[in-house]
Short mmCIF file of C-alpha atoms and ligand atoms in Angstrom, two decimals:
data_model
loop_
_atom_site.label_atom_id
_atom_site.label_comp_id
_atom_site.label_asym_id
_atom_site.label_seq_id
_atom_site.Cartn_x
_atom_site.Cartn_y
_atom_site.Cartn_z
CA MET A 1 -39.00 -90.68 -1.36
CA ARG A 2 -39.22 -94.10 0.30
CA ALA A 3 -39.68 -92.54 3.70
CA ASN A 4 -42.34 -90.19 2.31
CA LEU A 5 -44.31 -93.12 0.92
CA ARG A 6 -44.06 -94.89 4.28
CA SER A 7 -45.40 -91.74 5.86
CA MET A 8 -48.25 -91.69 3.33
CA ARG A 9 -49.04 -95.30 4.17
CA MET A 10 -49.22 -94.37 7.85
CA PHE A 11 -51.72 -91.68 6.79
CA PHE A 12 -54.03 -94.41 5.44
CA THR A 13 -53.43 -96.58 8.51
CA GLN A 14 -54.60 -93.68 10.65
CA ILE A 15 -57.74 -93.19 8.56
CA LYS A 16 -58.52 -96.91 8.68
CA GLY A 17 -58.38 -96.82 12.47
CA ASP A 18 -60.84 -93.94 12.77
CA SER A 19 -64.47 -94.64 11.90
CA MET A 20 -65.37 -90.98 11.40
CA LEU A 21 -62.53 -90.38 8.96
CA LEU A 22 -63.27 -93.63 7.17
CA MET A 23 -66.89 -92.52 6.72
CA MET A 24 -65.70 -89.19 5.34
CA CYS A 25 -63.93 -91.05 2.52
CA PHE A 26 -67.25 -92.33 1.22
CA LEU A 27 -69.07 -89.02 1.34
CA PRO A 28 -67.76 -87.47 -1.92
CA PRO A 29 -68.88 -90.36 -4.15
CA LEU A 30 -72.18 -90.50 -2.26
CA ILE A 31 -72.87 -86.81 -2.75
CA ALA A 32 -71.76 -87.06 -6.38
CA ALA A 33 -74.33 -89.81 -6.96
CA VAL A 34 -77.04 -87.73 -5.29
CA PHE A 35 -76.14 -84.82 -7.59
CA ARG A 36 -76.09 -87.01 -10.67
CA PHE A 37 -79.48 -88.58 -10.13
CA GLY A 38 -81.22 -86.35 -7.61
CA ILE A 39 -80.85 -83.01 -9.30
CA PRO A 40 -82.18 -83.94 -12.76
CA PHE A 41 -85.06 -85.69 -11.01
CA ALA A 42 -85.80 -82.60 -8.91
CA GLU A 43 -85.58 -80.51 -12.03
CA GLY A 44 -88.27 -82.62 -13.72
CA GLN A 45 -90.55 -82.32 -10.67
CA LEU A 46 -90.02 -78.57 -10.35
CA ARG A 47 -90.69 -77.98 -14.04
CA SER A 48 -94.06 -79.68 -13.89
CA VAL A 49 -95.04 -78.00 -10.63
CA LEU A 50 -93.88 -74.50 -11.60
CA GLN A 51 -94.81 -74.83 -15.25
CA ARG A 52 -91.42 -73.48 -16.35
CA SER A 53 -89.01 -74.80 -18.96
CA ALA A 54 -85.87 -74.54 -16.80
CA VAL A 55 -85.47 -74.14 -13.02
CA LEU A 56 -82.27 -75.78 -11.79
CA SER A 57 -80.70 -76.48 -15.16
CA GLU A 58 -79.50 -72.88 -15.43
CA TYR A 59 -77.29 -73.71 -12.47
CA TYR A 60 -76.02 -77.11 -13.60
CA LEU A 61 -72.54 -75.63 -14.09
CA LEU A 62 -72.61 -74.40 -10.50
CA PHE A 63 -73.54 -77.88 -9.26
CA ASP A 64 -70.65 -79.31 -11.28
CA LEU A 65 -68.23 -76.83 -9.75
CA PHE A 66 -69.37 -77.85 -6.27
CA LEU A 67 -69.00 -81.45 -7.33
CA ALA A 68 -65.36 -80.85 -8.27
CA MET A 69 -64.77 -79.43 -4.78
CA PHE A 70 -66.10 -82.33 -2.71
CA ALA A 71 -63.22 -84.79 -3.01
CA PRO A 72 -60.46 -82.25 -2.27
CA TYR A 73 -62.49 -80.61 0.47
CA PHE A 74 -63.14 -83.85 2.34
CA LEU A 75 -59.66 -85.22 1.78
CA VAL A 76 -58.05 -82.03 3.05
CA PHE A 77 -60.36 -82.15 6.04
CA ILE A 78 -59.36 -85.76 6.75
CA SER A 79 -55.71 -84.80 6.39
CA ALA A 80 -56.12 -81.89 8.80
CA MET A 81 -57.70 -84.22 11.38
CA VAL A 82 -54.85 -86.71 11.02
CA MET A 83 -52.31 -83.91 11.39
CA LEU A 84 -54.05 -82.54 14.50
CA SER A 85 -53.79 -86.00 16.12
CA GLU A 86 -50.17 -86.32 15.10
CA ILE A 87 -49.36 -82.88 16.47
CA ASP A 88 -51.15 -83.78 19.69
CA GLU A 89 -49.17 -87.02 20.02
CA HIS A 90 -45.89 -85.16 19.19
CA VAL A 91 -45.37 -87.54 16.28
CA ALA A 92 -45.43 -84.68 13.77
CA ALA A 93 -42.43 -83.12 15.50
CA TYR A 94 -40.71 -86.48 15.81
CA LEU A 95 -41.01 -87.23 12.10
CA ALA A 96 -39.06 -84.01 11.50
CA VAL A 97 -35.98 -85.65 13.06
CA THR A 98 -36.29 -88.82 10.96
CA PRO A 99 -35.37 -89.11 7.26
CA ILE A 100 -38.92 -87.91 6.49
CA ARG A 101 -38.09 -84.47 7.83
CA LYS A 102 -40.56 -81.64 8.06
CA ARG A 103 -40.67 -81.27 4.30
CA GLY A 104 -41.48 -84.94 3.75
CA TYR A 105 -44.20 -84.74 6.37
CA ILE A 106 -45.85 -81.79 4.64
CA VAL A 107 -45.50 -83.53 1.27
CA SER A 108 -47.10 -86.71 2.59
CA ARG A 109 -49.92 -84.94 4.43
CA LEU A 110 -50.76 -82.14 1.99
CA LEU A 111 -49.24 -82.69 -1.45
CA TYR A 112 -49.84 -86.43 -1.93
CA PRO A 113 -53.43 -86.29 -0.63
CA ALA A 114 -53.96 -83.27 -2.89
CA LEU A 115 -52.73 -85.17 -5.95
CA LEU A 116 -54.90 -88.11 -4.99
CA SER A 117 -57.92 -85.87 -4.68
CA VAL A 118 -57.30 -84.42 -8.16
CA ALA A 119 -57.67 -87.94 -9.49
CA VAL A 120 -60.78 -88.71 -7.40
CA SER A 121 -62.34 -85.39 -8.23
CA ALA A 122 -61.70 -85.86 -11.97
CA ALA A 123 -63.21 -89.34 -11.81
CA LEU A 124 -66.34 -88.12 -10.00
CA LEU A 125 -66.78 -85.17 -12.31
CA SER A 126 -66.41 -87.24 -15.47
CA LEU A 127 -68.94 -89.78 -14.15
CA CYS A 128 -71.46 -87.46 -12.57
CA ALA A 129 -71.23 -84.04 -14.24
CA LEU A 130 -74.51 -82.44 -15.31
CA THR A 131 -72.94 -80.34 -18.09
CA ASP A 132 -70.47 -81.23 -20.81
CA TRP A 133 -66.80 -80.86 -19.96
CA SER A 134 -63.77 -81.00 -22.19
CA VAL A 135 -60.94 -83.06 -20.73
CA TRP A 136 -58.78 -79.99 -20.22
CA ASN A 137 -61.45 -77.94 -18.55
CA LEU A 138 -62.32 -80.85 -16.30
CA LEU A 139 -58.73 -81.30 -15.18
CA LEU A 140 -58.33 -77.57 -14.73
CA ALA A 141 -61.46 -77.38 -12.56
CA CYS A 142 -60.17 -80.23 -10.38
CA LEU A 143 -56.68 -78.77 -10.07
CA LEU A 144 -58.00 -75.35 -9.10
CA SER A 145 -60.40 -76.91 -6.59
CA VAL A 146 -57.54 -78.75 -4.94
CA LEU A 147 -55.39 -75.65 -4.90
CA LEU A 148 -58.22 -73.84 -3.12
CA CYS A 149 -58.67 -76.60 -0.53
CA ILE A 150 -55.02 -76.87 0.52
CA PRO A 151 -55.03 -73.56 2.44
CA VAL A 152 -58.33 -74.62 4.05
CA GLY A 153 -56.57 -77.63 5.53
CA MET A 154 -53.67 -75.47 6.66
CA LEU A 155 -56.06 -73.01 8.26
CA VAL A 156 -57.71 -75.77 10.29
CA VAL A 157 -54.34 -77.08 11.48
CA VAL A 158 -53.07 -73.61 12.39
CA TYR A 159 -56.09 -72.41 14.35
CA ALA A 160 -57.56 -75.55 15.93
CA HIS A 161 -56.14 -76.72 19.25
CA ASN A 162 -57.71 -80.16 19.00
CA ARG A 163 -59.92 -82.28 16.80
CA VAL A 164 -63.18 -80.91 18.17
CA GLU A 165 -62.14 -77.38 17.31
CA GLY A 166 -60.84 -78.73 14.02
CA MET A 167 -64.29 -80.06 13.12
CA ALA A 168 -65.90 -76.73 13.92
CA LEU A 169 -63.30 -74.81 11.95
CA ALA A 170 -63.58 -77.16 9.00
CA LYS A 171 -67.33 -76.58 8.81
CA LEU A 172 -66.82 -72.84 9.09
CA SER A 173 -64.11 -72.86 6.47
CA GLY A 174 -66.61 -74.44 4.09
CA LEU A 175 -67.60 -70.82 3.56
CA VAL A 176 -64.65 -70.42 1.19
CA LEU A 177 -66.60 -72.55 -1.26
CA PHE A 178 -69.33 -69.95 -1.36
CA GLY A 179 -67.43 -67.80 -3.78
CA LEU A 180 -68.76 -70.24 -6.37
CA PRO A 181 -72.37 -69.03 -6.54
CA ILE A 182 -71.43 -65.34 -6.44
CA PRO A 183 -70.97 -64.77 -10.22
CA PHE A 184 -74.19 -66.72 -10.85
CA PHE A 185 -76.32 -64.50 -8.64
CA LEU A 186 -74.51 -61.17 -8.33
CA THR A 187 -74.08 -59.78 -11.79
CA ASN A 188 -73.13 -56.20 -10.93
CA GLY A 189 -69.82 -54.82 -9.67
CA PHE A 190 -70.54 -55.90 -6.08
CA GLN A 191 -69.45 -59.41 -6.99
CA TYR A 192 -65.83 -58.23 -6.88
CA LEU A 193 -66.14 -57.81 -3.12
CA PHE A 194 -65.58 -61.57 -3.14
CA SER A 195 -62.47 -61.51 -5.27
CA TRP A 196 -60.34 -62.61 -2.28
CA LEU A 197 -62.05 -66.00 -2.52
CA PRO A 198 -60.34 -68.25 -5.08
CA SER A 199 -63.68 -70.01 -5.57
CA PHE A 200 -65.13 -66.77 -6.96
CA TRP A 201 -62.53 -66.76 -9.75
CA ILE A 202 -63.02 -70.45 -10.46
CA ALA A 203 -66.72 -69.86 -11.06
CA LYS A 204 -65.93 -66.77 -13.13
CA LEU A 205 -63.47 -68.75 -15.24
CA PHE A 206 -65.88 -71.50 -16.20
CA MET A 207 -68.91 -69.24 -16.55
CA THR A 208 -67.29 -66.84 -18.94
CA GLN A 209 -64.76 -69.29 -20.44
CA ASN A 210 -62.33 -66.38 -20.13
CA TYR A 211 -58.99 -67.95 -19.28
CA LEU A 212 -57.65 -64.67 -17.91
CA ALA A 213 -59.54 -65.53 -14.70
CA LEU A 214 -57.08 -68.39 -14.31
CA LEU A 215 -54.46 -65.94 -13.09
CA PRO A 216 -56.37 -64.57 -10.09
CA ALA A 217 -57.76 -68.04 -9.35
CA ILE A 218 -54.22 -69.37 -8.94
CA PHE A 219 -52.80 -66.21 -7.43
CA VAL A 220 -55.41 -65.86 -4.67
CA SER A 221 -54.98 -69.50 -3.57
CA ALA A 222 -51.21 -69.17 -3.64
CA ALA A 223 -51.45 -66.01 -1.54
CA TRP A 224 -53.53 -67.90 1.04
CA ILE A 225 -50.98 -70.70 1.15
CA TRP A 226 -48.13 -68.23 1.43
CA ALA A 227 -49.83 -66.34 4.26
CA LEU A 228 -50.42 -69.53 6.27
CA TYR A 229 -47.21 -71.41 5.54
CA ARG A 230 -45.00 -70.02 8.33
CA ARG A 231 -47.59 -70.55 11.05
CA PHE A 232 -48.40 -73.96 9.66
CA THR A 233 -44.81 -75.24 9.79
CA ARG A 234 -44.35 -73.78 13.26
CA LYS A 235 -47.44 -75.61 14.51
CA LEU A 236 -45.87 -78.91 13.47
CA LEU A 237 -43.10 -78.63 16.09
CA MET B 1 -18.73 -84.70 16.76
CA ILE B 2 -20.47 -81.45 17.70
CA THR B 3 -19.10 -77.92 17.57
CA VAL B 4 -21.22 -74.97 18.65
CA LYS B 5 -19.76 -71.58 17.90
CA ASP B 6 -21.24 -68.19 18.83
CA LEU B 7 -24.74 -69.62 18.91
CA VAL B 8 -27.50 -67.02 19.27
CA PHE B 9 -31.16 -67.97 19.53
CA SER B 10 -34.44 -66.75 20.97
CA TYR B 11 -38.10 -67.68 20.55
CA THR B 12 -39.06 -64.04 21.07
CA GLU B 13 -37.59 -60.56 20.78
CA LYS B 14 -36.03 -60.96 24.19
CA PRO B 15 -32.49 -62.39 24.06
CA PHE B 16 -32.27 -65.99 25.29
CA ILE B 17 -29.20 -67.95 24.13
CA GLU B 18 -26.37 -65.49 23.48
CA THR B 19 -22.98 -66.43 22.01
CA MET B 20 -22.83 -69.96 23.35
CA ASN B 21 -19.73 -72.06 22.63
CA PHE B 22 -18.95 -75.70 23.36
CA SER B 23 -17.93 -78.92 21.67
CA VAL B 24 -18.68 -82.60 22.14
CA ARG B 25 -16.11 -85.30 21.43
CA ASP B 26 -16.67 -88.54 19.52
CA GLY B 27 -17.80 -91.39 21.73
CA GLU B 28 -18.55 -89.47 24.92
CA ILE B 29 -21.68 -88.92 26.96
CA PHE B 30 -22.18 -85.19 27.24
CA GLY B 31 -24.70 -83.86 29.74
CA PHE B 32 -26.88 -80.77 29.85
CA LEU B 33 -27.73 -80.30 33.51
CA GLY B 34 -30.01 -77.50 34.60
CA PRO B 35 -33.34 -76.57 36.19
CA SER B 36 -36.63 -76.57 34.32
CA GLY B 37 -36.87 -73.74 31.79
CA ALA B 38 -33.09 -73.34 31.51
CA GLY B 39 -33.10 -74.05 27.78
CA LYS B 40 -31.93 -77.68 27.69
CA SER B 41 -34.68 -78.91 25.38
CA THR B 42 -34.24 -75.82 23.24
CA LEU B 43 -30.56 -76.71 22.85
CA GLN B 44 -31.45 -80.24 21.82
CA LYS B 45 -33.89 -78.89 19.23
CA LEU B 46 -31.19 -76.58 17.88
CA LEU B 47 -28.69 -79.43 17.63
CA THR B 48 -31.18 -81.69 15.83
CA GLY B 49 -32.13 -79.06 13.25
CA LEU B 50 -35.67 -78.50 14.54
CA LEU B 51 -35.06 -74.79 15.11
CA PRO B 52 -33.25 -73.51 12.02
CA ARG B 53 -33.50 -69.80 12.77
CA TYR B 54 -30.36 -69.33 14.84
CA GLY B 55 -27.23 -67.25 14.53
CA GLY B 56 -23.65 -68.53 14.71
CA SER B 57 -22.79 -72.07 13.75
CA VAL B 58 -23.91 -75.47 15.01
CA THR B 59 -21.98 -78.29 13.34
CA VAL B 60 -23.21 -81.77 14.12
CA ASP B 61 -21.45 -84.75 12.53
CA GLY B 62 -20.00 -82.41 9.91
CA THR B 63 -23.37 -80.88 8.99
CA GLU B 64 -24.67 -77.40 9.80
CA ALA B 65 -27.81 -78.21 11.81
CA LYS B 66 -30.12 -75.83 9.94
CA ARG B 67 -29.17 -77.48 6.63
CA ALA B 68 -29.59 -81.07 7.84
CA GLY B 69 -30.69 -83.42 5.04
CA LYS B 70 -32.05 -86.96 4.85
CA GLU B 71 -28.62 -88.52 5.37
CA PHE B 72 -28.10 -86.58 8.61
CA TYR B 73 -31.25 -88.11 10.09
CA GLN B 74 -30.17 -91.65 9.19
CA ASN B 75 -27.40 -91.17 11.74
CA ILE B 76 -29.05 -89.49 14.71
CA GLY B 77 -31.56 -90.83 17.18
CA VAL B 78 -33.76 -88.53 19.23
CA ASP B 79 -35.76 -89.13 22.40
CA PHE B 80 -37.98 -86.12 23.11
CA GLU B 81 -38.93 -85.26 26.67
CA PHE B 82 -42.55 -86.19 25.83
CA PRO B 83 -43.58 -89.51 24.29
CA SER B 84 -43.97 -89.16 20.52
CA LEU B 85 -45.93 -92.29 19.67
CA TYR B 86 -49.06 -93.28 17.79
CA GLU B 87 -51.46 -93.91 20.67
CA LYS B 88 -53.86 -96.03 18.64
CA LEU B 89 -51.16 -98.42 17.47
CA THR B 90 -49.43 -101.09 19.53
CA GLY B 91 -45.88 -100.70 20.78
CA ARG B 92 -44.61 -103.11 18.15
CA GLU B 93 -46.55 -101.41 15.33
CA ASN B 94 -45.03 -98.11 16.37
CA LEU B 95 -41.51 -99.52 16.29
CA ARG B 96 -42.12 -101.26 12.95
CA PHE B 97 -43.30 -98.04 11.37
CA PHE B 98 -40.45 -95.89 12.67
CA ALA B 99 -37.90 -98.58 11.78
CA SER B 100 -39.22 -98.65 8.21
CA LEU B 101 -38.07 -95.05 7.73
CA TYR B 102 -34.40 -96.07 7.90
CA ARG B 103 -32.09 -97.96 5.58
CA ARG B 104 -31.28 -100.47 8.28
CA HIS B 105 -32.55 -101.18 11.77
CA ARG B 106 -31.97 -103.36 14.80
CA ASP B 107 -34.00 -106.35 15.83
CA ILE B 108 -37.21 -104.95 17.30
CA ASP B 109 -37.91 -107.90 19.61
CA ALA B 110 -34.42 -107.74 21.09
CA LEU B 111 -34.89 -104.06 21.90
CA LEU B 112 -38.33 -104.68 23.44
CA LYS B 113 -36.86 -107.42 25.55
CA ALA B 114 -33.89 -105.33 26.66
CA ILE B 115 -36.15 -102.56 27.97
CA GLY B 116 -38.62 -105.06 29.44
CA LEU B 117 -41.61 -104.32 27.21
CA HIS B 118 -41.77 -107.61 25.28
CA MET B 119 -44.84 -108.77 27.24
CA ASP B 120 -46.69 -105.54 26.40
CA ALA B 121 -45.52 -105.14 22.80
CA ASP B 122 -48.93 -105.95 21.34
CA LYS B 123 -50.91 -103.64 23.59
CA LYS B 124 -52.02 -100.28 22.28
CA VAL B 125 -49.79 -97.43 23.43
CA SER B 126 -52.88 -95.66 24.83
CA GLU B 127 -53.04 -98.48 27.41
CA TYR B 128 -49.40 -97.97 28.45
CA SER B 129 -48.45 -96.26 31.71
CA LYS B 130 -46.37 -93.09 31.60
CA GLY B 131 -43.18 -95.02 32.37
CA MET B 132 -43.89 -97.63 29.68
CA LYS B 133 -44.36 -94.87 27.13
CA SER B 134 -41.04 -93.32 28.17
CA ARG B 135 -39.30 -96.65 27.74
CA LEU B 136 -40.84 -97.31 24.33
CA ASN B 137 -39.92 -93.77 23.30
CA PHE B 138 -36.36 -94.45 24.37
CA ILE B 139 -35.87 -97.64 22.35
CA LYS B 140 -37.51 -95.91 19.37
CA ALA B 141 -34.47 -93.61 19.34
CA LEU B 142 -32.13 -96.63 19.24
CA LEU B 143 -33.95 -98.48 16.43
CA HIS B 144 -31.60 -97.57 13.61
CA SER B 145 -28.45 -97.82 15.73
CA PRO B 146 -27.58 -94.14 15.28
CA LYS B 147 -24.04 -92.98 15.92
CA LEU B 148 -25.32 -89.90 17.71
CA LEU B 149 -28.07 -90.05 20.35
CA PHE B 150 -30.02 -87.14 21.81
CA LEU B 151 -31.85 -88.07 25.00
CA ASP B 152 -34.05 -85.47 26.67
CA GLU B 153 -34.68 -86.51 30.31
CA PRO B 154 -34.99 -90.19 29.38
CA THR B 155 -35.23 -91.52 32.95
CA ASN B 156 -37.79 -88.95 34.08
CA GLY B 157 -40.70 -90.61 35.86
CA LEU B 158 -39.20 -94.11 35.83
CA ASP B 159 -38.98 -96.30 38.91
CA PRO B 160 -35.40 -96.99 40.06
CA SER B 161 -35.11 -100.48 38.56
CA ASN B 162 -36.34 -99.42 35.12
CA ALA B 163 -34.12 -96.34 35.29
CA ARG B 164 -31.20 -98.67 36.05
CA VAL B 165 -31.94 -100.78 32.96
CA MET B 166 -32.14 -97.68 30.80
CA LYS B 167 -28.90 -96.21 32.16
CA ASP B 168 -27.13 -99.51 31.48
CA MET B 169 -28.42 -99.42 27.91
CA ILE B 170 -27.09 -95.87 27.53
CA LEU B 171 -23.69 -97.00 28.81
CA GLN B 172 -23.84 -99.92 26.38
CA GLU B 173 -24.38 -97.47 23.50
CA LYS B 174 -21.30 -95.60 24.62
CA ALA B 175 -19.34 -98.84 24.82
CA GLU B 176 -20.26 -99.43 21.17
CA GLY B 177 -18.68 -96.10 20.28
CA LYS B 178 -21.84 -93.99 20.04
CA THR B 179 -21.90 -90.35 21.12
CA VAL B 180 -24.70 -89.41 23.52
CA ILE B 181 -26.13 -86.01 24.42
CA LEU B 182 -28.01 -86.45 27.67
CA THR B 183 -30.33 -83.81 29.04
CA THR B 184 -31.30 -84.11 32.67
CA HIS B 185 -32.11 -82.32 35.87
CA ASN B 186 -31.05 -85.37 37.85
CA MET B 187 -27.56 -84.81 39.27
CA TYR B 188 -27.03 -88.48 40.11
CA ASP B 189 -27.64 -89.53 36.50
CA ALA B 190 -25.31 -86.78 35.28
CA THR B 191 -22.59 -87.77 37.75
CA GLU B 192 -22.84 -91.43 36.92
CA LEU B 193 -23.20 -91.33 33.15
CA CYS B 194 -21.54 -88.23 31.79
CA ASP B 195 -17.97 -87.74 30.65
CA HIS B 196 -18.58 -84.01 30.52
CA VAL B 197 -21.36 -82.00 32.10
CA SER B 198 -22.46 -78.48 31.22
CA PHE B 199 -24.50 -76.49 33.72
CA ILE B 200 -27.26 -74.70 31.82
CA VAL B 201 -29.01 -71.71 33.40
CA ASP B 202 -31.09 -69.05 31.63
CA GLY B 203 -29.89 -70.08 28.19
CA ALA B 204 -26.20 -69.95 29.10
CA ILE B 205 -23.48 -72.43 30.06
CA ALA B 206 -22.44 -71.59 33.63
CA ALA B 207 -19.76 -74.30 33.84
CA LEU B 208 -18.46 -77.21 31.77
CA ASP B 209 -16.13 -79.98 32.93
CA THR B 210 -15.99 -83.62 33.94
CA PRO B 211 -18.32 -84.37 36.88
CA LYS B 212 -15.31 -85.28 39.00
CA ALA B 213 -13.47 -82.04 38.27
CA LEU B 214 -16.58 -80.01 38.95
CA MET B 215 -17.09 -81.68 42.31
CA THR B 216 -13.52 -81.39 43.53
CA LYS B 217 -12.40 -78.10 41.98
CA LYS B 218 -14.98 -75.91 43.54
CA ARG B 219 -15.36 -76.92 47.12
CA ALA B 220 -12.90 -79.12 48.99
CA VAL B 221 -14.11 -82.37 50.48
CA GLN B 222 -15.08 -81.75 54.11
CA LEU B 223 -14.21 -83.86 57.09
CA THR B 224 -16.85 -83.71 59.81
CA TYR B 225 -16.30 -85.03 63.32
CA THR B 226 -18.13 -84.97 66.64
CA PHE B 227 -16.89 -85.22 70.17
CA GLU B 228 -18.10 -84.74 73.75
CA SER B 229 -17.87 -81.08 74.67
CA PRO B 230 -16.90 -79.90 78.22
CA ASP B 231 -20.57 -79.13 79.06
CA GLY B 232 -21.49 -82.74 78.30
CA GLY B 233 -23.19 -82.16 74.93
CA LEU B 234 -22.06 -83.37 71.50
CA GLU B 235 -20.10 -80.84 69.45
CA GLU B 236 -19.70 -81.03 65.66
CA ARG B 237 -16.86 -79.48 63.67
CA SER B 238 -15.85 -79.51 60.00
CA VAL B 239 -12.48 -79.06 58.36
CA PRO B 240 -11.41 -79.29 54.71
CA LEU B 241 -9.78 -82.66 54.07
CA THR B 242 -6.64 -80.88 52.86
CA GLN B 243 -6.21 -78.97 56.14
CA THR B 244 -6.68 -81.66 58.79
CA GLY B 245 -3.04 -81.26 59.80
CA GLY B 246 -3.72 -77.72 61.02
CA ASP B 247 -6.67 -78.71 63.22
CA ALA B 248 -5.24 -78.99 66.75
CA THR B 249 -8.54 -80.17 68.31
CA LEU B 250 -8.81 -83.01 65.80
CA ARG B 251 -5.20 -84.08 66.39
CA GLN B 252 -5.79 -84.04 70.13
CA LEU B 253 -9.02 -86.04 69.86
CA ILE B 254 -7.42 -88.65 67.63
CA GLY B 255 -4.46 -88.86 70.03
CA ASP B 256 -6.75 -89.34 73.03
CA GLY B 257 -9.14 -91.65 71.19
CA LYS B 258 -12.04 -89.36 72.18
CA LEU B 259 -13.77 -88.96 68.80
CA ALA B 260 -17.49 -89.73 68.88
CA SER B 261 -17.82 -89.91 65.08
CA ILE B 262 -15.92 -88.97 61.96
CA HIS B 263 -16.83 -88.93 58.26
CA SER B 264 -15.96 -87.14 55.06
CA ALA B 265 -18.63 -85.65 52.81
CA GLU B 266 -17.92 -85.19 49.10
CA PRO B 267 -20.00 -82.37 47.68
CA THR B 268 -22.67 -83.55 45.25
CA LEU B 269 -23.05 -82.06 41.81
CA ASN B 270 -26.09 -80.33 43.26
CA ASP B 271 -23.95 -78.49 45.88
CA VAL B 272 -21.58 -77.39 43.14
CA PHE B 273 -24.47 -76.35 40.93
CA VAL B 274 -25.94 -74.18 43.70
CA GLU B 275 -22.52 -72.72 44.44
CA ILE B 276 -21.77 -71.78 40.83
CA THR B 277 -25.19 -70.69 39.61
CA GLY B 278 -27.01 -69.68 42.78
CA ARG B 279 -29.93 -71.90 41.58
CA ARG B 280 -31.34 -75.21 42.67
CA LEU B 281 -31.64 -78.04 40.17
CA GLN B 282 -35.30 -78.83 40.79
N1 LIG C 1 -41.95 -72.98 21.37
C1 LIG C 1 -41.62 -72.05 22.28
N2 LIG C 1 -41.99 -70.76 22.11
C2 LIG C 1 -41.66 -69.82 23.02
N3 LIG C 1 -40.96 -70.05 24.14
C3 LIG C 1 -40.56 -71.30 24.38
C4 LIG C 1 -40.88 -72.38 23.47
N4 LIG C 1 -40.36 -73.52 23.97
C5 LIG C 1 -39.74 -73.19 25.12
N5 LIG C 1 -39.86 -71.87 25.38
C6 LIG C 1 -39.28 -71.16 26.53
O1 LIG C 1 -37.88 -71.26 26.46
C7 LIG C 1 -37.34 -71.50 27.76
C8 LIG C 1 -36.52 -72.76 27.76
O2 LIG C 1 -37.36 -73.87 27.60
P1 LIG C 1 -36.80 -75.35 27.49
O3 LIG C 1 -35.71 -75.38 26.49
O4 LIG C 1 -37.95 -76.26 27.27
O5 LIG C 1 -36.18 -75.57 28.95
P2 LIG C 1 -35.75 -76.91 29.70
O6 LIG C 1 -35.77 -78.03 28.71
O7 LIG C 1 -34.38 -76.61 30.20
O8 LIG C 1 -36.71 -77.12 30.80
C9 LIG C 1 -38.50 -71.52 28.71
O9 LIG C 1 -38.60 -70.24 29.32
C10 LIG C 1 -39.69 -71.80 27.85
O10 LIG C 1 -40.85 -71.19 28.36
MG1 LIG C 2 -36.84 -79.75 28.79
#
């Protein structure tokens, strides 16, 4: 436990020493603020221009779901970048022969940042949401978002050989978020083509308020984590 | 301290390490000597629990390596063959962080001084030379005063004087009762430091004994002498040191005082290695 917390502290030290990663930390609150104030403003402008009663407001829930994703997505990305450096410097392998061990390393680079991002995400959503959220739904949305982002981080670590490739992969892996708009725009059976994306089920869950969608939302993320876990731990050596 | 029994391991489908057996005693320096690619680093990774998917049993300090827990890692120190350091941090910051992972640790400044890095302790590791990184990496393994040390080619790439300092520190660890596993492809280091040496080739132990026994058992020490031949040139002959009595020419030359030169040549560990394994060390 003590060693894991030391390892977590080193995680922050690494971020502090890297201007790009430090900047990334401020992006989620920035984007959240833009959503909170920019979208309702745009909505007002669009209404008067298009002479319609609702343009964007039909999709406010979708914006909120994206909002819940930002903190975990960026934090997982930051974590993946830190891990790629540590793998490159052979420190990741070295920590496996200290009391941290491989398990402690994974906990301090994936689990702790994930828990932190649940908190950040919940804070941003409760401050900047465009629709009304119950406490439980809000927490659930944040938890599911984090669960979806963990395999994204693992994917970047597994397939990138260095930080440059990691950046490219992280941008590409942003595509996993695009299961969110599917249920909003594809209302026929074709939408289920995207059922391998956990984000699809998250959107489905909060659109329909049908808690059965919770099962595939969790299951699909867990399957992604399971599929990547072996390769991920091997990359750390 | 270490018992390896019927160890089987491979990275791929192809067999690599097959039924390997050996043991390491408390308080000795035990060497893995072998050419590049022989499997020395792989062995070190197996012993330190980094590669848990092996067959047979690997008991280190009473623990099966694949089930090593937190306590196990309080007591071992590892020096990988590559530096494993945070490049953006200073040498001292690196040591402080790694020391903080243990219950207790040695005085960092004393270690820096001993290895000769105290003047550079506050420079970033990225500004260190290759040899400086190796030295910092080495003292990082000693930080928590572990009772078992794994050193993978620690003197590789060091100039002779820094290598000397490091070897003395290794001997000092032994004097304090620590057990050391030393991986090397340098026969002089193995001869000087190790109590037992194992020759590793293609994932197997080709021989295991004390350096002295290995050097004397295999090939007898040779006596080489030269003398003026009848045609006026210089002739050289060799005879095993144990059979000089049967060499009539030598006896005659000694009697007549006609020897041009005479010396004995002990085989090096390298000669023995080539003889046993048919391979060169580097
Ligand atoms: N992670 C790995 N995956 C697959 N093969 C490996 C891996 N690491 C080492 N090897 C192979 O195993 C053999 C032994 O390597 P190693 O233990 O590093 O040798 P040494 O330390 O004696 O030079 C080599 O043929 C090497 O290519
Ligand atoms: Mg090696």
